[in-house]
mmCIF file of C-alpha atoms in Angstrom:
data_model
loop_
_atom_site.group_PDB
_atom_site.id
_atom_site.type_symbol
_atom_site.label_atom_id
_atom_site.label_comp_id
_atom_site.label_asym_id
_atom_site.label_seq_id
_atom_site.Cartn_x
_atom_site.Cartn_y
_atom_site.Cartn_z
ATOM 1 C CA MET S 354 56.806 67.313 137.954
ATOM 2 C CA LEU S 355 55.013 68.656 134.943
ATOM 3 C CA GLN S 356 51.842 67.914 136.411
ATOM 4 C CA PHE S 357 53.086 69.921 139.662
ATOM 5 C CA LEU S 358 53.812 72.730 137.495
ATOM 6 C CA ALA S 359 50.412 72.737 135.844
ATOM 7 C CA GLU S 360 48.522 72.583 139.163
ATOM 8 C CA GLY S 361 48.072 75.722 140.932
ATOM 9 C CA ALA S 362 49.619 76.100 144.444
ATOM 10 C CA GLY S 363 46.813 75.391 147.040
ATOM 11 C CA ASN S 364 43.929 74.571 145.035
ATOM 12 C CA GLY S 365 44.561 71.069 145.122
ATOM 13 C CA GLY S 366 44.498 70.341 141.429
ATOM 14 C CA GLN S 367 41.493 72.529 140.663
ATOM 15 C CA GLY S 368 42.089 74.783 137.572
ATOM 16 C CA GLY S 369 45.150 73.280 136.384
ATOM 17 C CA GLY S 370 46.421 75.968 134.252
ATOM 18 C CA ALA S 371 46.791 78.546 136.698
ATOM 19 C CA GLY S 372 50.004 77.502 138.063
ATOM 20 C CA LEU S 373 51.717 77.389 134.822
ATOM 21 C CA LEU S 374 50.446 80.816 133.805
ATOM 22 C CA GLY S 375 52.052 82.271 136.972
ATOM 23 C CA ILE S 376 55.573 80.507 136.254
ATOM 24 C CA LEU S 377 55.427 81.587 132.333
ATOM 25 C CA PRO S 378 56.447 85.202 133.104
ATOM 26 C CA MET S 379 59.128 84.415 135.160
ATOM 27 C CA LEU S 380 60.589 81.832 132.817
ATOM 28 C CA LEU S 381 60.411 84.428 129.831
ATOM 29 C CA ILE S 382 62.129 86.871 132.035
ATOM 30 C CA MET S 383 65.041 84.276 132.949
ATOM 31 C CA VAL S 384 65.170 83.575 128.965
ATOM 32 C CA GLY S 385 65.534 87.223 128.389
ATOM 33 C CA VAL S 386 68.289 88.144 131.104
ATOM 34 C CA PHE S 387 70.208 84.807 129.968
ATOM 35 C CA TYR S 388 70.193 86.167 126.395
ATOM 36 C CA PHE S 389 71.462 89.648 127.175
ATOM 37 C CA MET S 390 73.989 88.240 129.469
ATOM 38 C CA ALA S 391 75.247 85.323 127.820
ATOM 39 C CA ILE S 392 74.369 85.001 124.082
ATOM 40 C CA ARG S 393 74.503 88.400 123.024
ATOM 41 C CA PRO S 394 78.229 89.150 124.094
ATOM 42 C CA GLU S 395 79.457 85.822 123.189
ATOM 43 C CA LYS S 396 78.188 86.655 119.722
ATOM 44 C CA LYS S 397 79.785 90.218 119.891
ATOM 45 C CA ARG S 398 83.213 88.710 120.766
ATOM 46 C CA LYS S 399 82.818 85.950 117.989
ATOM 47 C CA LYS S 400 82.130 88.730 115.399
ATOM 48 C CA GLU S 401 85.157 90.788 116.784
ATOM 49 C CA ALA S 402 87.438 87.827 116.475
ATOM 50 C CA GLU S 403 86.321 87.284 112.889
ATOM 51 C CA ASN S 404 86.823 90.978 111.842
ATOM 52 C CA LEU S 405 90.487 90.822 113.615
ATOM 53 C CA ARG S 406 91.144 87.716 111.512
ATOM 54 C CA ASN S 407 89.579 89.078 108.358
ATOM 55 C CA SER S 408 91.336 92.350 108.405
ATOM 56 C CA MET S 409 94.946 91.150 108.930
ATOM 57 C CA LYS S 410 97.386 92.273 106.352
ATOM 58 C CA VAL S 411 100.965 91.862 105.438
ATOM 59 C CA GLY S 412 103.218 93.887 107.940
ATOM 60 C CA ASP S 413 100.997 93.707 110.671
ATOM 61 C CA LYS S 414 102.790 92.778 114.132
ATOM 62 C CA ILE S 415 100.508 89.774 115.576
ATOM 63 C CA THR S 416 100.472 87.446 118.716
ATOM 64 C CA THR S 417 99.233 83.866 118.365
ATOM 65 C CA ILE S 418 96.987 82.037 120.998
ATOM 66 C CA GLY S 419 100.280 80.215 121.704
ATOM 67 C CA GLY S 420 102.161 83.533 122.707
ATOM 68 C CA ILE S 421 104.296 83.407 119.219
ATOM 69 C CA THR S 422 104.685 87.136 118.245
ATOM 70 C CA GLY S 423 105.979 88.037 114.755
ATOM 71 C CA THR S 424 105.143 90.080 111.547
ATOM 72 C CA VAL S 425 102.758 88.791 109.031
ATOM 73 C CA VAL S 426 104.577 87.735 105.753
ATOM 74 C CA SER S 427 101.528 86.052 103.670
ATOM 75 C CA VAL S 428 97.829 85.764 104.369
ATOM 76 C CA LYS S 429 96.050 83.182 102.420
ATOM 77 C CA ASP S 430 92.392 81.927 102.860
ATOM 78 C CA GLU S 431 92.770 80.053 106.015
ATOM 79 C CA LYS S 432 96.189 80.486 106.937
ATOM 80 C CA PHE S 433 98.893 83.273 107.296
ATOM 81 C CA VAL S 434 102.735 82.957 107.784
ATOM 82 C CA ILE S 435 104.418 85.052 110.180
ATOM 83 C CA GLU S 436 108.267 85.681 110.702
ATOM 84 C CA THR S 437 109.503 85.713 114.104
ATOM 85 C CA GLY S 438 112.960 86.586 115.329
ATOM 86 C CA ALA S 439 116.244 87.981 114.466
ATOM 87 C CA ASP S 440 116.862 84.829 112.401
ATOM 88 C CA GLN S 441 113.718 85.388 110.663
ATOM 89 C CA VAL S 442 111.976 81.814 110.994
ATOM 90 C CA ARG S 443 108.812 81.741 108.986
ATOM 91 C CA ILE S 444 105.995 79.744 110.663
ATOM 92 C CA GLU S 445 102.494 78.989 108.927
ATOM 93 C CA PHE S 446 99.483 79.271 111.219
ATOM 94 C CA ALA S 447 95.827 78.923 110.722
ATOM 95 C CA LYS S 448 93.899 82.093 110.990
ATOM 96 C CA TRP S 449 91.808 80.959 113.982
ATOM 97 C CA ALA S 450 95.299 80.822 115.812
ATOM 98 C CA LEU S 451 95.634 84.864 115.812
ATOM 99 C CA SER S 452 94.948 86.262 119.415
ATOM 100 C CA THR S 453 95.945 89.804 118.860
ATOM 101 C CA ASN S 454 97.007 91.989 116.039
ATOM 102 C CA ASP S 455 99.251 94.642 117.734
ATOM 103 C CA SER S 456 99.373 96.791 114.588
ATOM 104 C CA ALA S 457 95.493 97.216 114.368
ATOM 105 C CA VAL S 458 95.422 97.708 118.306
ATOM 106 C CA ALA S 459 98.227 100.884 117.855
ATOM 107 C CA ALA S 460 96.424 102.277 114.745
ATOM 108 C CA ALA S 461 92.990 102.127 116.752
ATOM 109 C CA GLN S 462 94.715 103.722 119.710
ATOM 110 C CA GLU S 463 96.466 106.489 117.368
ATOM 111 C CA ALA S 464 93.025 107.049 115.861
ATOM 112 C CA SER S 465 90.982 107.629 118.992
ATOM 113 C CA LYS S 466 94.030 109.911 120.131
ATOM 114 C CA LYS S 467 93.733 112.316 116.945
ATOM 115 C CA ALA S 468 89.695 112.035 117.734
ATOM 116 C CA GLU S 469 90.152 113.456 121.316
ATOM 117 C CA GLU S 470 92.663 116.020 119.940
ATOM 118 C CA GLU S 471 90.173 117.062 117.191
ATOM 119 C CA LYS S 472 87.382 117.347 119.979
ATOM 120 C CA ALA S 473 89.384 119.364 122.173
ATOM 121 C CA LYS S 474 90.336 121.864 119.257
ATOM 122 C CA ALA S 475 86.663 122.210 118.640
ATOM 123 C CA ILE S 476 85.820 122.805 122.330
ATOM 124 C CA ALA S 477 88.668 125.412 122.512
ATOM 125 C CA ALA S 478 87.336 127.091 119.378
ATOM 126 C CA LYS S 479 83.739 127.169 120.821
ATOM 127 C CA LYS S 480 85.192 128.868 123.884
ATOM 128 C CA ALA S 481 87.302 131.249 121.970
ATOM 129 C CA GLU S 482 83.874 132.339 119.877
ATOM 130 C CA LYS S 483 81.990 132.835 123.361
ATOM 131 C CA ALA S 484 84.752 134.718 124.667
ATOM 132 C CA GLU S 485 84.786 137.130 121.505
ATOM 133 C CA LYS S 486 80.943 137.523 121.802
ATOM 134 C CA LYS S 487 81.356 138.729 125.127
ATOM 135 C CA LYS S 488 83.832 141.217 124.330
ATOM 136 C CA LYS S 489 81.519 143.015 122.022
#
């Protein structure tokens, strides 16, 4: 098979490197597309999950990968303890079992909402300035 790749199409074995040189750019393009479509997004997801686990603090409302929800009571190096339900059952989990941090999501939504409001205020102020200049 390698011999087939090395041989040029239609040259009958003459000038063996022509076929490989023709395929090489296509292989490089395929590797590049694979990197940007598969490897890079996966690295990004892993980094976000690691940041989520490291930013967990006492009092956060979280959900585990098993669907258990509760409030974080204690955070250690590789484990955390949550308190669930009205009877205050405490369960210890490994950090990799964290699925979502509902408190962090709510805080991020609140921050984005404030940023949008500030942006809207800035736009309104600019429009008021323009209207003021036109009056003069």
